[in-house]
Amino acid sequence: MESLLLLPAFYLPPISYFHTIQQNEQPLVMERYEHYPKQTYRTRTKIATANGVLDLIVPILHGRKDHVRMKDIRINYDFNWQRLHWLSIQTAYRSSAYFEYYEDDFVRFYEQRYDYLLDFNIEQLQLLLKSLKIQRSLTFTETYTPRVERLDYRETIHPKKASILKSPKPYYQVFEDKHGFLPDLSVVDLLFNQGPQSKSYL
């Protein structure tokens, strides 16, 4: 069996996610049939602000059933979270070296509505891979397999687990003088601060 790299689709994934992709040349397969797990990077991302780390969380529609496949999770627009997230990102990174360079590419995710979380996350992932100059094609699972004989990162990269990045090398961050270096934030923190150098950091 061909070796594969199995990953979930995250919201503005952490640096460790792209480090994993960059370090493994196996075909990239996105999980879409798992039962949606709560409190993971599938709906949240971490950015650095003047007040420290801020979690941005995409609200979802909770149906009556607990077990909903990831591909069927819908985004909730009962309140204007897109405006809040984009204002938070602008405030955090307006003074970073490369924010203006990438701003127009990312703003559409906060102006356009996506029905499904998976579509939202996958479109961002494709933009991030392009921005990081990582050439990888994406395929998707056709069924859910609990245990697989491949590189399975579906539960490895998690906000409540220790980062898989061991002793990450610091790079310049906007609020570093206030908080010190904050490791393994959303990859946009790296991208907005390091721009074209981001890929070599990974």
PDB file of N, CA and C in Angstrom, residues 9 12-13 18 31 34 40 57 66 106 108 111-112 123 125 140 154 158-159 166 168 182-183 187 189 197 199:
ATOM      1  N   ALA A   9      -8.742  18.917   8.100  1.00  0.00           N
ATOM      2  CA  ALA A   9      -8.767  20.275   7.551  1.00  0.00           C
ATOM      3  C   ALA A   9      -8.974  21.262   8.695  1.00  0.00           C
ATOM      4  N   LEU A  12      -7.083  28.095   9.407  1.00  0.00           N
ATOM      5  CA  LEU A  12      -5.776  28.776   9.481  1.00  0.00           C
ATOM      6  C   LEU A  12      -4.817  27.964  10.365  1.00  0.00           C
ATOM      7  N   PRO A  13      -4.385  26.800   9.883  1.00  0.00           N
ATOM      8  CA  PRO A  13      -3.681  25.823  10.726  1.00  0.00           C
ATOM      9  C   PRO A  13      -2.411  26.355  11.371  1.00  0.00           C
ATOM     10  N   PHE A  18       2.014  22.737   8.862  1.00  0.00           N
ATOM     11  CA  PHE A  18       2.761  22.904   7.610  1.00  0.00           C
ATOM     12  C   PHE A  18       4.175  22.343   7.726  1.00  0.00           C
ATOM     13  N   GLU A  31      -8.946  14.311   5.589  1.00  0.00           N
ATOM     14  CA  GLU A  31     -10.025  13.533   6.209  1.00  0.00           C
ATOM     15  C   GLU A  31     -11.342  14.303   6.116  1.00  0.00           C
ATOM     16  N   GLU A  34     -14.549  11.727   9.132  1.00  0.00           N
ATOM     17  CA  GLU A  34     -14.492  11.565  10.584  1.00  0.00           C
ATOM     18  C   GLU A  34     -15.707  12.230  11.221  1.00  0.00           C
ATOM     19  N   THR A  40     -11.075  21.577  18.660  1.00  0.00           N
ATOM     20  CA  THR A  40      -9.832  21.293  17.946  1.00  0.00           C
ATOM     21  C   THR A  40      -9.533  22.448  16.994  1.00  0.00           C
ATOM     22  N   ILE A  57     -12.485  31.544  16.902  1.00  0.00           N
ATOM     23  CA  ILE A  57     -13.263  30.310  16.772  1.00  0.00           C
ATOM     24  C   ILE A  57     -14.415  30.505  15.781  1.00  0.00           C
ATOM     25  N   ASP A  66     -25.171  14.179  17.752  1.00  0.00           N
ATOM     26  CA  ASP A  66     -23.817  14.479  18.188  1.00  0.00           C
ATOM     27  C   ASP A  66     -22.794  14.111  17.125  1.00  0.00           C
ATOM     28  N   PHE A 106      -6.566  37.113   1.652  1.00  0.00           N
ATOM     29  CA  PHE A 106      -7.244  36.533   2.814  1.00  0.00           C
ATOM     30  C   PHE A 106      -8.585  37.181   3.142  1.00  0.00           C
ATOM     31  N   ARG A 108     -11.149  37.770   1.480  1.00  0.00           N
ATOM     32  CA  ARG A 108     -12.344  37.142   0.900  1.00  0.00           C
ATOM     33  C   ARG A 108     -12.965  36.093   1.819  1.00  0.00           C
ATOM     34  N   GLU A 111     -15.473  37.964   3.841  1.00  0.00           N
ATOM     35  CA  GLU A 111     -16.526  38.694   3.125  1.00  0.00           C
ATOM     36  C   GLU A 111     -17.509  37.741   2.444  1.00  0.00           C
ATOM     37  N   GLN A 112     -17.009  36.575   2.067  1.00  0.00           N
ATOM     38  CA  GLN A 112     -17.818  35.582   1.360  1.00  0.00           C
ATOM     39  C   GLN A 112     -18.331  34.538   2.359  1.00  0.00           C
ATOM     40  N   GLU A 123     -10.294  25.692   1.175  1.00  0.00           N
ATOM     41  CA  GLU A 123      -9.914  26.839   0.325  1.00  0.00           C
ATOM     42  C   GLU A 123      -8.794  27.645   0.969  1.00  0.00           C
ATOM     43  N   LEU A 125      -6.559  26.389   3.039  1.00  0.00           N
ATOM     44  CA  LEU A 125      -5.370  25.546   2.952  1.00  0.00           C
ATOM     45  C   LEU A 125      -4.720  25.679   1.578  1.00  0.00           C
ATOM     46  N   PHE A 140      -8.965  13.363  -1.041  1.00  0.00           N
ATOM     47  CA  PHE A 140      -9.845  13.254   0.117  1.00  0.00           C
ATOM     48  C   PHE A 140     -10.177  11.801   0.416  1.00  0.00           C
ATOM     49  N   ARG A 154      -4.443  12.898  12.320  1.00  0.00           N
ATOM     50  CA  ARG A 154      -5.786  13.409  12.602  1.00  0.00           C
ATOM     51  C   ARG A 154      -5.961  13.845  14.054  1.00  0.00           C
ATOM     52  N   HIS A 158      -3.094  19.231  18.040  1.00  0.00           N
ATOM     53  CA  HIS A 158      -4.303  19.524  18.820  1.00  0.00           C
ATOM     54  C   HIS A 158      -4.000  20.661  19.799  1.00  0.00           C
ATOM     55  N   PRO A 159      -4.927  21.607  19.978  1.00  0.00           N
ATOM     56  CA  PRO A 159      -4.652  22.744  20.873  1.00  0.00           C
ATOM     57  C   PRO A 159      -4.445  22.354  22.330  1.00  0.00           C
ATOM     58  N   LYS A 166       9.485  20.568  18.315  1.00  0.00           N
ATOM     59  CA  LYS A 166      10.414  20.530  19.444  1.00  0.00           C
ATOM     60  C   LYS A 166      11.404  21.686  19.329  1.00  0.00           C
ATOM     61  N   PRO A 168      11.111  25.042  18.796  1.00  0.00           N
ATOM     62  CA  PRO A 168      10.982  25.818  17.557  1.00  0.00           C
ATOM     63  C   PRO A 168      11.891  27.038  17.549  1.00  0.00           C
ATOM     64  N   LEU A 182       6.174  33.588  20.820  1.00  0.00           N
ATOM     65  CA  LEU A 182       5.028  32.689  21.009  1.00  0.00           C
ATOM     66  C   LEU A 182       5.072  31.621  19.922  1.00  0.00           C
ATOM     67  N   PRO A 183       5.362  30.361  20.278  1.00  0.00           N
ATOM     68  CA  PRO A 183       5.542  29.316  19.266  1.00  0.00           C
ATOM     69  C   PRO A 183       4.240  28.700  18.765  1.00  0.00           C
ATOM     70  N   VAL A 187      -0.219  29.650  11.050  1.00  0.00           N
ATOM     71  CA  VAL A 187       0.843  29.892  10.079  1.00  0.00           C
ATOM     72  C   VAL A 187       0.761  31.301   9.502  1.00  0.00           C
ATOM     73  N   ASP A 189       0.697  33.927  11.193  1.00  0.00           N
ATOM     74  CA  ASP A 189       1.628  34.703  12.004  1.00  0.00           C
ATOM     75  C   ASP A 189       3.019  34.661  11.374  1.00  0.00           C
ATOM     76  N   GLN A 197      10.218  34.222   3.222  1.00  0.00           N
ATOM     77  CA  GLN A 197      11.146  33.400   3.985  1.00  0.00           C
ATOM     78  C   GLN A 197      10.435  32.290   4.788  1.00  0.00           C
ATOM     79  N   LYS A 199       8.755  29.595   3.994  1.00  0.00           N
ATOM     80  CA  LYS A 199       8.966  28.202   3.596  1.00  0.00           C
ATOM     81  C   LYS A 199      10.290  27.674   4.145  1.00  0.00           C
TER      82      LYS A 199
END
